[in-house]
mmCIF file of C-alpha atoms in Angstrom:
data_model
loop_
_atom_site.group_PDB
_atom_site.id
_atom_site.type_symbol
_atom_site.label_atom_id
_atom_site.label_comp_id
_atom_site.label_asym_id
_atom_site.label_seq_id
_atom_site.Cartn_x
_atom_site.Cartn_y
_atom_site.Cartn_z
ATOM 1 C CA MET A 189 0.000 0.000 0.000
ATOM 2 C CA ARG A 190 2.791 2.468 0.942
ATOM 3 C CA LEU A 191 4.610 1.694 -2.297
ATOM 4 C CA THR A 192 1.444 2.390 -4.308
ATOM 5 C CA ILE A 193 0.791 5.703 -2.559
ATOM 6 C CA LEU A 194 4.406 6.822 -2.828
ATOM 7 C CA THR A 195 4.562 5.836 -6.505
ATOM 8 C CA LYS A 196 1.491 7.971 -7.241
ATOM 9 C CA ALA A 197 3.036 10.861 -5.341
ATOM 10 C CA ILE A 198 6.264 10.506 -7.320
ATOM 11 C CA THR A 199 4.284 10.685 -10.544
ATOM 12 C CA LEU A 200 2.565 13.900 -9.418
ATOM 13 C CA THR A 201 5.907 15.359 -8.336
ATOM 14 C CA LEU A 202 7.487 14.688 -11.689
ATOM 15 C CA LEU A 203 4.502 16.211 -13.473
ATOM 16 C CA HIS A 204 4.837 19.232 -11.248
ATOM 17 C CA LEU A 205 8.438 19.581 -12.378
ATOM 18 C CA HIS A 206 7.143 19.833 -15.948
ATOM 19 C CA LEU A 207 9.093 16.845 -17.215
ATOM 20 C CA THR A 208 8.079 15.540 -20.607
ATOM 21 C CA THR A 209 6.217 12.233 -20.975
ATOM 22 C CA ALA A 210 9.298 10.655 -22.467
ATOM 23 C CA ALA A 211 11.304 11.624 -19.411
ATOM 24 C CA ILE A 212 8.631 10.667 -16.872
ATOM 25 C CA LEU A 213 8.338 6.984 -17.778
ATOM 26 C CA PRO A 214 11.995 5.942 -17.353
ATOM 27 C CA GLN A 215 12.346 8.130 -14.229
ATOM 28 C CA LEU A 216 9.228 6.596 -12.673
ATOM 29 C CA GLU A 217 10.423 3.077 -13.465
ATOM 30 C CA SER A 218 13.788 3.899 -11.899
ATOM 31 C CA ASN A 219 12.142 5.234 -8.734
ATOM 32 C CA ILE A 220 9.936 2.141 -8.412
ATOM 33 C CA LYS A 221 12.981 -0.106 -8.649
ATOM 34 C CA LEU A 222 14.729 2.076 -6.080
ATOM 35 C CA LEU A 223 11.867 1.812 -3.595
ATOM 36 C CA LYS A 224 11.891 -1.975 -3.898
ATOM 37 C CA THR A 225 15.594 -2.262 -3.196
ATOM 38 C CA LEU A 226 16.223 0.371 -0.531
ATOM 39 C CA PRO A 227 16.376 -0.834 3.079
ATOM 40 C CA LYS A 228 13.445 -0.066 5.375
ATOM 41 C CA THR A 229 15.597 1.763 7.914
ATOM 42 C CA ALA A 230 15.299 5.519 8.038
ATOM 43 C CA THR A 231 19.037 6.040 8.437
ATOM 44 C CA ASN A 232 21.976 5.200 6.247
ATOM 45 C CA LEU A 233 25.249 5.318 8.116
ATOM 46 C CA GLY A 234 27.169 2.925 5.910
ATOM 47 C CA ASN A 235 29.895 3.645 3.384
ATOM 48 C CA LEU A 236 31.335 6.443 5.524
ATOM 49 C CA LYS A 237 34.205 8.268 3.905
ATOM 50 C CA THR A 238 37.373 9.003 5.813
ATOM 51 C CA THR A 239 39.164 12.309 6.103
ATOM 52 C CA GLY A 240 42.706 13.229 6.995
ATOM 53 C CA PHE A 241 41.635 13.651 10.614
ATOM 54 C CA PRO A 242 41.581 10.939 13.295
ATOM 55 C CA THR A 243 38.251 9.113 13.619
ATOM 56 C CA LEU A 244 36.134 10.647 16.371
ATOM 57 C CA ALA A 245 35.268 8.498 19.347
ATOM 58 C CA ASN A 246 31.510 8.754 18.913
ATOM 59 C CA ASN A 247 29.342 8.672 15.830
ATOM 60 C CA THR A 248 27.063 11.639 16.382
ATOM 61 C CA ASN A 249 24.215 10.018 14.473
ATOM 62 C CA SER A 250 24.036 7.204 17.008
ATOM 63 C CA ASN A 251 23.106 9.759 19.683
ATOM 64 C CA SER A 252 19.923 10.962 18.027
ATOM 65 C CA THR A 253 16.629 10.950 19.886
ATOM 66 C CA THR A 254 13.707 9.750 17.789
ATOM 67 C CA TYR A 255 10.145 11.011 18.159
ATOM 68 C CA PRO A 256 7.176 10.628 15.778
ATOM 69 C CA ALA A 257 7.807 11.934 12.250
ATOM 70 C CA PRO A 258 7.732 15.760 12.387
ATOM 71 C CA LYS A 259 4.662 17.520 11.038
ATOM 72 C CA THR A 260 5.101 21.149 12.090
ATOM 73 C CA TYR A 261 8.304 23.052 11.330
ATOM 74 C CA ALA A 262 9.018 26.501 12.725
ATOM 75 C CA LEU A 263 11.604 28.902 11.336
ATOM 76 C CA LEU A 264 13.026 31.672 13.523
ATOM 77 C CA LEU A 265 14.029 34.674 11.409
ATOM 78 C CA PHE A 266 15.817 37.860 12.409
ATOM 79 C CA ARG A 267 17.187 40.771 10.417
ATOM 80 C CA SER A 268 20.215 39.984 8.211
ATOM 81 C CA PHE A 269 19.725 36.219 8.341
ATOM 82 C CA GLU A 270 21.481 34.129 5.694
ATOM 83 C CA ILE A 271 18.871 33.260 3.047
ATOM 84 C CA LEU A 272 20.226 29.860 1.982
ATOM 85 C CA ASP A 273 20.621 28.808 5.623
ATOM 86 C CA ALA A 274 16.862 29.111 5.977
ATOM 87 C CA TYR A 275 15.435 28.359 2.578
ATOM 88 C CA GLY A 276 17.874 25.654 1.479
ATOM 89 C CA PRO A 277 16.409 23.226 4.049
ATOM 90 C CA ILE A 278 12.914 24.577 3.319
ATOM 91 C CA GLU A 279 13.368 23.675 -0.370
ATOM 92 C CA ILE A 280 14.020 20.060 0.615
ATOM 93 C CA LEU A 281 11.209 19.920 3.152
ATOM 94 C CA GLN A 282 8.763 21.395 0.637
ATOM 95 C CA PHE A 283 9.318 18.257 -1.439
ATOM 96 C CA VAL A 284 8.751 16.126 1.669
ATOM 97 C CA ALA A 285 5.421 17.917 2.060
ATOM 98 C CA LYS A 286 4.305 16.237 -1.162
ATOM 99 C CA PHE A 287 4.486 12.892 0.627
ATOM 100 C CA HIS A 288 3.623 13.846 4.226
ATOM 101 C CA PRO A 289 1.304 16.558 5.595
ATOM 102 C CA LEU A 290 3.630 19.310 6.825
ATOM 103 C CA ARG A 291 3.061 22.818 8.170
ATOM 104 C CA LEU A 292 5.508 25.728 8.195
ATOM 105 C CA LEU A 293 5.442 28.529 10.783
ATOM 106 C CA ILE A 294 7.766 31.534 10.491
ATOM 107 C CA PHE A 295 8.424 33.500 13.686
ATOM 108 C CA SER A 296 9.907 36.991 13.778
ATOM 109 C CA ARG A 297 9.760 40.074 15.979
ATOM 110 C CA SER A 298 8.930 42.077 12.826
ATOM 111 C CA PHE A 299 5.484 40.464 12.399
ATOM 112 C CA PRO A 300 3.206 41.616 10.822
ATOM 113 C CA GLY A 301 5.915 43.467 8.920
ATOM 114 C CA PRO A 302 8.495 41.705 6.714
ATOM 115 C CA VAL A 303 11.869 40.372 7.808
ATOM 116 C CA LEU A 304 14.680 42.402 6.248
ATOM 117 C CA THR A 305 17.880 40.791 5.005
ATOM 118 C CA SER A 306 19.683 44.113 4.626
ATOM 119 C CA PRO A 307 22.545 44.886 7.051
ATOM 120 C CA THR A 308 21.790 46.861 10.175
ATOM 121 C CA LEU A 309 24.903 49.055 9.880
ATOM 122 C CA PRO A 310 26.081 51.105 6.860
ATOM 123 C CA SER A 311 29.596 49.720 7.355
ATOM 124 C CA MET A 312 28.226 46.259 6.540
ATOM 125 C CA ASN A 313 27.051 47.533 3.138
ATOM 126 C CA PRO A 314 30.057 49.469 1.783
ATOM 127 C CA GLN A 315 28.672 49.583 -1.782
ATOM 128 C CA ASN A 316 25.277 50.861 -0.634
ATOM 129 C CA SER A 317 23.654 47.981 -2.499
ATOM 130 C CA SER A 318 19.919 47.333 -2.520
ATOM 131 C CA PHE A 319 20.284 43.627 -3.266
ATOM 132 C CA TYR A 320 18.377 42.452 -0.197
ATOM 133 C CA PRO A 321 14.998 40.675 -0.531
ATOM 134 C CA ILE A 322 12.413 40.641 2.248
ATOM 135 C CA PHE A 323 10.433 37.725 3.692
ATOM 136 C CA ASN A 324 7.071 37.579 5.386
ATOM 137 C CA PRO A 325 6.710 35.878 8.790
ATOM 138 C CA THR A 326 3.519 34.127 9.868
ATOM 139 C CA HIS A 327 3.731 34.729 13.622
ATOM 140 C CA ALA A 328 5.243 37.178 16.073
ATOM 141 C CA ILE A 329 7.738 36.042 18.684
ATOM 142 C CA PRO A 330 5.800 36.012 21.974
ATOM 143 C CA THR A 331 7.417 38.323 24.502
ATOM 144 C CA THR A 332 4.828 38.514 27.300
ATOM 145 C CA GLU A 333 3.176 35.828 29.393
ATOM 146 C CA GLN A 334 -0.180 36.731 27.886
ATOM 147 C CA GLN A 335 1.199 36.247 24.373
ATOM 148 C CA TRP A 336 2.663 32.877 25.340
ATOM 149 C CA ASN A 337 -0.717 31.809 26.700
ATOM 150 C CA ASP A 338 -2.575 33.090 23.634
ATOM 151 C CA MET A 339 -0.180 31.195 21.350
ATOM 152 C CA ARG A 340 0.080 28.075 23.493
ATOM 153 C CA GLU A 341 -1.607 25.749 21.008
ATOM 154 C CA VAL A 342 0.526 26.952 18.093
ATOM 155 C CA LEU A 343 3.786 26.810 20.057
ATOM 156 C CA GLU A 344 3.100 23.348 21.448
ATOM 157 C CA SER A 345 2.420 22.063 17.936
ATOM 158 C CA VAL A 346 5.993 22.781 16.834
ATOM 159 C CA ASP A 347 7.994 19.593 16.249
ATOM 160 C CA VAL A 348 11.127 21.178 14.747
ATOM 161 C CA LEU A 349 12.520 24.661 15.373
ATOM 162 C CA MET A 350 15.049 25.807 12.775
ATOM 163 C CA VAL A 351 17.523 28.656 13.236
ATOM 164 C CA PRO A 352 19.598 30.054 10.344
ATOM 165 C CA GLY A 353 22.815 32.013 10.574
ATOM 166 C CA GLY A 354 23.822 35.270 8.957
ATOM 167 C CA GLU A 355 25.280 38.595 10.092
ATOM 168 C CA GLY A 356 22.273 39.146 12.331
ATOM 169 C CA VAL A 357 23.400 36.495 14.823
ATOM 170 C CA TYR A 358 25.785 39.022 16.357
ATOM 171 C CA ASP A 359 23.064 41.626 16.890
ATOM 172 C CA PRO A 360 23.078 42.615 20.598
ATOM 173 C CA ASP A 361 19.339 43.317 20.324
ATOM 174 C CA LEU A 362 18.511 39.600 20.015
ATOM 175 C CA GLU A 363 18.126 39.553 23.785
ATOM 176 C CA ALA A 364 15.911 42.613 23.985
ATOM 177 C CA GLY A 365 14.057 41.600 20.835
ATOM 178 C CA GLY A 366 12.949 38.315 22.358
ATOM 179 C CA GLU A 367 14.773 35.821 20.142
ATOM 180 C CA LEU A 368 17.037 34.415 22.866
ATOM 181 C CA ALA A 369 14.217 34.164 25.410
ATOM 182 C CA PHE A 370 12.113 32.443 22.750
ATOM 183 C CA LEU A 371 14.832 29.821 22.222
ATOM 184 C CA ARG A 372 15.247 29.219 25.954
ATOM 185 C CA ARG A 373 11.542 28.715 26.462
ATOM 186 C CA MET A 374 11.095 26.526 23.376
ATOM 187 C CA LYS A 375 13.867 24.240 24.591
ATOM 188 C CA LYS A 376 12.053 20.974 25.213
ATOM 189 C CA LYS A 377 13.185 17.382 24.955
ATOM 190 C CA ASP A 378 10.257 16.455 22.744
ATOM 191 C CA LYS A 379 11.137 19.044 20.083
ATOM 192 C CA TYR A 380 13.989 19.063 17.600
ATOM 193 C CA LEU A 381 16.250 22.094 17.376
ATOM 194 C CA VAL A 382 18.070 22.475 14.055
ATOM 195 C CA THR A 383 20.670 25.139 13.262
ATOM 196 C CA VAL A 384 22.494 25.951 10.046
ATOM 197 C CA CYS A 385 25.909 27.591 9.840
ATOM 198 C CA ILE A 386 26.332 30.246 12.554
ATOM 199 C CA GLY A 387 22.721 29.832 13.607
ATOM 200 C CA SER A 388 24.413 27.810 16.343
ATOM 201 C CA ALA A 389 25.831 31.116 17.603
ATOM 202 C CA VAL A 390 22.321 32.379 18.367
ATOM 203 C CA VAL A 391 21.430 29.183 20.199
ATOM 204 C CA ALA A 392 24.761 29.233 22.037
ATOM 205 C CA ARG A 393 24.113 32.829 23.140
ATOM 206 C CA ALA A 394 20.809 31.646 24.582
ATOM 207 C CA GLY A 395 22.638 28.957 26.598
ATOM 208 C CA VAL A 396 20.628 26.191 24.956
ATOM 209 C CA LEU A 397 23.753 24.383 23.701
ATOM 210 C CA ASP A 398 25.490 24.278 27.093
ATOM 211 C CA GLY A 399 26.933 20.808 27.655
ATOM 212 C CA ARG A 400 25.881 19.644 24.183
ATOM 213 C CA ARG A 401 27.964 18.672 21.151
ATOM 214 C CA ALA A 402 27.561 21.068 18.235
ATOM 215 C CA THR A 403 29.391 22.517 15.254
ATOM 216 C CA THR A 404 29.430 25.699 13.205
ATOM 217 C CA ASN A 405 31.011 27.421 10.186
ATOM 218 C CA LYS A 406 34.757 26.779 10.217
ATOM 219 C CA MET A 407 35.759 30.121 8.650
ATOM 220 C CA VAL A 408 34.352 32.015 11.657
ATOM 221 C CA TRP A 409 35.075 29.304 14.247
ATOM 222 C CA GLY A 410 37.139 31.715 16.336
ATOM 223 C CA GLU A 411 34.292 34.230 16.467
ATOM 224 C CA VAL A 412 31.425 31.845 17.177
ATOM 225 C CA THR A 413 32.779 29.307 19.653
ATOM 226 C CA PRO A 414 33.561 31.898 22.386
ATOM 227 C CA LEU A 415 29.826 32.697 22.407
ATOM 228 C CA GLY A 416 29.240 29.241 23.866
ATOM 229 C CA GLU A 417 32.055 28.479 26.289
ATOM 230 C CA LYS A 418 30.126 25.528 27.756
ATOM 231 C CA VAL A 419 29.387 24.005 24.359
ATOM 232 C CA LYS A 420 31.314 20.921 23.196
ATOM 233 C CA TRP A 421 32.249 22.283 19.767
ATOM 234 C CA VAL A 422 33.017 19.475 17.314
ATOM 235 C CA SER A 423 35.549 19.527 14.492
ATOM 236 C CA PRO A 424 35.776 18.138 11.890
ATOM 237 C CA ALA A 425 32.047 17.866 11.309
ATOM 238 C CA ARG A 426 29.737 18.575 8.394
ATOM 239 C CA TRP A 427 26.904 18.294 10.903
ATOM 240 C CA VAL A 428 26.484 17.037 14.471
ATOM 241 C CA VAL A 429 23.589 15.287 16.188
ATOM 242 C CA ASP A 430 23.285 15.359 19.967
ATOM 243 C CA GLY A 431 19.943 14.002 21.083
ATOM 244 C CA ASN A 432 17.246 16.314 19.798
ATOM 245 C CA ILE A 433 19.724 18.984 18.654
ATOM 246 C CA TRP A 434 21.085 19.003 15.105
ATOM 247 C CA THR A 435 23.705 21.584 14.087
ATOM 248 C CA SER A 436 25.495 22.004 10.772
ATOM 249 C CA SER A 437 28.668 23.691 9.592
ATOM 250 C CA GLY A 438 28.782 26.297 6.780
ATOM 251 C CA VAL A 439 25.814 27.366 4.651
ATOM 252 C CA THR A 440 25.491 24.454 2.192
ATOM 253 C CA SER A 441 26.094 21.893 4.920
ATOM 254 C CA GLY A 442 22.525 22.679 5.939
ATOM 255 C CA LEU A 443 21.388 20.881 2.792
ATOM 256 C CA ASP A 444 23.338 17.746 3.680
ATOM 257 C CA MET A 445 22.122 17.811 7.267
ATOM 258 C CA THR A 446 18.523 18.223 6.121
ATOM 259 C CA PHE A 447 18.817 15.243 3.784
ATOM 260 C CA GLU A 448 20.122 13.197 6.718
ATOM 261 C CA PHE A 449 17.278 14.510 8.880
ATOM 262 C CA VAL A 450 14.747 13.375 6.275
ATOM 263 C CA ARG A 451 16.384 9.967 5.966
ATOM 264 C CA HIS A 452 16.327 9.598 9.739
ATOM 265 C CA MET A 453 12.878 10.972 10.569
ATOM 266 C CA TYR A 454 10.542 9.405 8.035
ATOM 267 C CA PRO A 455 9.875 5.709 7.351
ATOM 268 C CA ASP A 456 10.276 6.368 3.619
ATOM 269 C CA GLY A 457 13.004 8.947 4.211
ATOM 270 C CA VAL A 458 15.780 7.156 2.327
ATOM 271 C CA ALA A 459 13.692 6.935 -0.844
ATOM 272 C CA MET A 460 12.446 10.507 -0.481
ATOM 273 C CA ALA A 461 15.949 11.884 0.073
ATOM 274 C CA ASP A 462 17.231 10.122 -3.016
ATOM 275 C CA LEU A 463 14.338 11.373 -5.136
ATOM 276 C CA ILE A 464 14.609 14.976 -3.894
ATOM 277 C CA ALA A 465 18.395 15.043 -4.357
ATOM 278 C CA GLY A 466 17.886 13.978 -7.960
ATOM 279 C CA ALA A 467 15.168 16.559 -8.525
ATOM 280 C CA ILE A 468 17.300 19.475 -7.312
ATOM 281 C CA GLU A 469 20.490 17.909 -8.741
ATOM 282 C CA HIS A 470 22.424 17.885 -5.492
ATOM 283 C CA GLU A 471 24.739 15.092 -4.392
ATOM 284 C CA PRO A 472 24.454 15.046 -0.579
ATOM 285 C CA VAL A 473 27.441 14.393 1.626
ATOM 286 C CA MET A 474 26.529 11.190 3.476
ATOM 287 C CA ASP A 475 29.287 11.227 6.106
ATOM 288 C CA TRP A 476 28.969 13.819 8.867
ATOM 289 C CA ARG A 477 32.780 13.706 9.273
ATOM 290 C CA ASP A 478 33.447 14.699 5.646
ATOM 291 C CA ASP A 479 34.513 18.251 6.465
ATOM 292 C CA PRO A 480 37.413 19.590 4.356
ATOM 293 C CA PHE A 481 36.813 23.107 5.641
ATOM 294 C CA ALA A 482 38.060 22.238 9.122
ATOM 295 C CA GLU A 483 41.442 21.435 7.648
ATOM 296 C CA ARG A 484 41.338 24.387 5.243
ATOM 297 C CA PHE A 485 40.799 26.868 8.082
ATOM 298 C CA GLY A 486 43.115 25.115 10.523
ATOM 299 C CA ILE A 487 40.539 23.930 13.045
ATOM 300 C CA PRO A 488 42.044 20.966 14.933
ATOM 301 C CA PRO A 489 40.055 17.832 15.804
ATOM 302 C CA GLN A 490 38.079 18.227 19.020
ATOM 303 C CA ASN A 491 35.183 16.666 20.916
#
């Protein structure tokens, strides 16, 4: 029954991508064969590549906490967030939504106004460019007890909270603006927290990563890691899983982490991840330790 439903969904997806009839038939046949041969498990930790670094003591993926397949994703946006950090994973999850009923909530202090991606300081925009799109949130960040009570049902429905990086992570107003308090209060064992790039800096500033293993962008390692002195920062690492917390390295590593998240969280995740990767023509890194940027930027192995 699952194979039949998924096959129909694949057909609709391919039609949606405007493939020609000639291209649909061989692709559909290939996907059917794939679904019959892929293992049932939602994770794929085999065929791990090796790097020039010593093998870490623990495989981070083995320390993942598993809850029911996520249905509601929440995205926390702030001014000057990195667009691909946020919408790279969303692109993948939007495909997942063709196979599973998903809901996306976007929280920002700017609601009902748009979230700006432009820099907050003129010095951060030396060319005075206007190349900064805006994005619309769906909900305001609750900052009072009354707002938390009014939004209780929505907030409790969140299964996954995602936090992107970007220049805005260093904004001192994240405390006054409510973002850090929001993260502290949303910290629950039955919710997943996912960060991309230096989004881990925001979560570290909130103290949510204290005592947990996490990673971040290697180019700015020296700037980010001091923001979380109690965090067990991991290098090399394309992404790190510690219980219900998933963190990734630089911008595009968020794509690889999200593919692994999909493989891990959904019973048909392996097949979906393979199909989506083909549709967007991305070859995901399958080994969380495959991190050439740690060596490039001189970050020694740790944790």
